[in-house]
PDB file of C-alpha atoms in Angstrom:
ATOM      1  CA  MET B   1      20.610  12.418  27.890  1.00 85.00           C
ATOM      2  CA  LYS B   2      17.271  14.253  27.728  1.00 90.00           C
ATOM      3  CA  LYS B   3      14.251  13.380  25.581  1.00 95.00           C
ATOM      4  CA  SER B   4      11.098  15.416  25.051  1.00 97.00           C
ATOM      5  CA  ILE B   5       7.979  13.505  24.053  1.00 98.00           C
ATOM      6  CA  LEU B   6       4.692  15.185  23.195  1.00 98.00           C
ATOM      7  CA  LEU B   7       1.652  12.928  23.539  1.00 98.00           C
ATOM      8  CA  VAL B   8      -1.406  14.114  21.623  1.00 97.00           C
ATOM      9  CA  LEU B   9      -4.787  12.464  22.133  1.00 94.00           C
ATOM     10  CA  VAL B  10      -7.249  13.423  19.410  1.00 92.00           C
ATOM     11  CA  GLY B  11     -10.782  12.627  20.557  1.00 88.00           C
ATOM     12  CA  LYS B  12     -12.610  13.865  17.467  1.00 78.00           C
ATOM     13  CA  ARG B  13     -10.145  12.671  14.852  1.00 76.00           C
ATOM     14  CA  LYS B  14     -12.410  13.092  11.828  1.00 77.00           C
ATOM     15  CA  GLU B  15     -13.261  16.687  12.786  1.00 84.00           C
ATOM     16  CA  GLU B  16      -9.905  17.878  14.139  1.00 85.00           C
ATOM     17  CA  ALA B  17      -7.321  15.923  12.105  1.00 86.00           C
ATOM     18  CA  VAL B  18      -6.870  18.657   9.502  1.00 91.00           C
ATOM     19  CA  LYS B  19      -6.234  21.337  12.145  1.00 94.00           C
ATOM     20  CA  VAL B  20      -3.850  19.069  14.062  1.00 95.00           C
ATOM     21  CA  GLN B  21      -1.969  18.289  10.840  1.00 94.00           C
ATOM     22  CA  GLN B  22      -1.696  21.994   9.957  1.00 96.00           C
ATOM     23  CA  ILE B  23      -0.137  22.751  13.334  1.00 97.00           C
ATOM     24  CA  LEU B  24       2.261  19.796  13.115  1.00 97.00           C
ATOM     25  CA  THR B  25       3.316  20.834   9.611  1.00 96.00           C
ATOM     26  CA  ALA B  26       4.005  24.403  10.768  1.00 96.00           C
ATOM     27  CA  TRP B  27       6.174  23.057  13.617  1.00 96.00           C
ATOM     28  CA  GLY B  28       7.667  20.209  11.568  1.00 95.00           C
ATOM     29  CA  CYS B  29      11.320  21.191  12.024  1.00 96.00           C
ATOM     30  CA  MET B  30      11.014  20.400  15.740  1.00 97.00           C
ATOM     31  CA  ILE B  31       9.596  16.908  15.174  1.00 97.00           C
ATOM     32  CA  LYS B  32      12.313  14.258  15.070  1.00 97.00           C
ATOM     33  CA  THR B  33      10.031  11.221  15.319  1.00 97.00           C
ATOM     34  CA  ARG B  34       6.272  10.854  14.807  1.00 96.00           C
ATOM     35  CA  LEU B  35       4.057   7.844  15.479  1.00 96.00           C
ATOM     36  CA  GLY B  36       0.292   7.863  15.049  1.00 91.00           C
ATOM     37  CA  ILE B  37      -2.031   5.160  16.351  1.00 88.00           C
ATOM     38  CA  HIS B  38      -5.791   4.709  16.050  1.00 78.00           C
ATOM     39  CA  ASP B  39      -8.041   1.696  16.474  1.00 74.00           C
ATOM     40  CA  GLY B  40      -9.801   0.072  13.587  1.00 70.00           C
ATOM     41  CA  VAL B  41      -9.409  -0.067   9.841  1.00 68.00           C
ATOM     42  CA  LEU B  42     -11.578   0.606   6.825  1.00 67.00           C
ATOM     43  CA  GLU B  43     -15.270   0.908   7.819  1.00 71.00           C
ATOM     44  CA  ASN B  44     -14.454   0.331  11.527  1.00 73.00           C
ATOM     45  CA  CYS B  45     -12.120   3.303  11.774  1.00 73.00           C
ATOM     46  CA  SER B  46     -12.018   4.862  15.241  1.00 77.00           C
ATOM     47  CA  ASP B  47     -12.801   8.538  15.818  1.00 78.00           C
ATOM     48  CA  SER B  48      -9.952   8.864  18.321  1.00 85.00           C
ATOM     49  CA  GLY B  49      -6.219   8.615  17.869  1.00 88.00           C
ATOM     50  CA  LEU B  50      -2.925   8.994  19.662  1.00 92.00           C
ATOM     51  CA  ILE B  51       0.112  10.784  18.227  1.00 95.00           C
ATOM     52  CA  MET B  52       3.523  10.464  19.866  1.00 98.00           C
ATOM     53  CA  LEU B  53       6.149  13.018  18.903  1.00 98.00           C
ATOM     54  CA  GLU B  54       9.827  13.175  19.810  1.00 98.00           C
ATOM     55  CA  LEU B  55      10.700  16.870  19.819  1.00 98.00           C
ATOM     56  CA  VAL B  56      13.991  18.739  19.533  1.00 97.00           C
ATOM     57  CA  GLY B  57      14.800  22.398  20.079  1.00 96.00           C
ATOM     58  CA  GLU B  58      14.063  24.996  22.722  1.00 96.00           C
ATOM     59  CA  ASP B  59      11.874  24.047  25.685  1.00 95.00           C
ATOM     60  CA  GLU B  60       9.774  27.217  25.270  1.00 97.00           C
ATOM     61  CA  LYS B  61       8.904  26.241  21.692  1.00 97.00           C
ATOM     62  CA  LYS B  62       7.955  22.708  22.774  1.00 97.00           C
ATOM     63  CA  GLU B  63       5.632  24.153  25.419  1.00 97.00           C
ATOM     64  CA  GLU B  64       4.103  26.520  22.859  1.00 98.00           C
ATOM     65  CA  LEU B  65       3.378  23.611  20.504  1.00 98.00           C
ATOM     66  CA  GLU B  66       1.731  21.775  23.405  1.00 98.00           C
ATOM     67  CA  ARG B  67      -0.493  24.814  24.097  1.00 98.00           C
ATOM     68  CA  LYS B  68      -1.450  25.289  20.427  1.00 97.00           C
ATOM     69  CA  LEU B  69      -2.638  21.693  20.167  1.00 97.00           C
ATOM     70  CA  SER B  70      -4.400  21.728  23.545  1.00 96.00           C
ATOM     71  CA  VAL B  71      -6.722  24.601  22.599  1.00 96.00           C
ATOM     72  CA  LEU B  72      -8.318  22.546  19.817  1.00 95.00           C
ATOM     73  CA  PRO B  73     -11.682  21.021  20.831  1.00 93.00           C
ATOM     74  CA  GLY B  74     -11.339  17.335  21.629  1.00 92.00           C
ATOM     75  CA  VAL B  75      -7.525  17.430  21.625  1.00 95.00           C
ATOM     76  CA  THR B  76      -5.341  16.881  24.691  1.00 96.00           C
ATOM     77  CA  ALA B  77      -1.572  17.351  24.556  1.00 97.00           C
ATOM     78  CA  LYS B  78       0.966  16.536  27.261  1.00 98.00           C
ATOM     79  CA  LEU B  79       4.693  17.267  27.097  1.00 98.00           C
ATOM     80  CA  VAL B  80       6.865  14.732  28.914  1.00 97.00           C
ATOM     81  CA  ASN B  81      10.563  15.360  29.514  1.00 96.00           C
ATOM     82  CA  LEU B  82      12.677  12.348  30.394  1.00 95.00           C
ATOM     83  CA  GLU B  83      16.285  12.465  31.495  1.00 92.00           C
ATOM     84  CA  VAL B  84      18.752   9.757  32.390  1.00 89.00           C
ATOM     85  CA  THR B  85      20.858  10.637  35.382  1.00 84.00           C
ATOM     86  CA  GLU B  86      24.021   8.729  36.068  1.00 75.00           C
TER      87      GLU B  86
END
């Protein structure tokens, strides 16, 4: 079994969230699971956030999505492939 997880750290969430969302929407068919986390609520809302994506599809497309997100200022993306060997 193989799983591909894309971790996306958004350092300037208020400035970059719209661009990140546009990219994720364009690549939405590859996203099986999405979890977003940021510290704080209401007036104490953090300007950074973490998005964890479980991806499906071709490895080349997953790597391209990682690159597209990584070029945004204040955004770091890291693709992690996990595989269980028996």
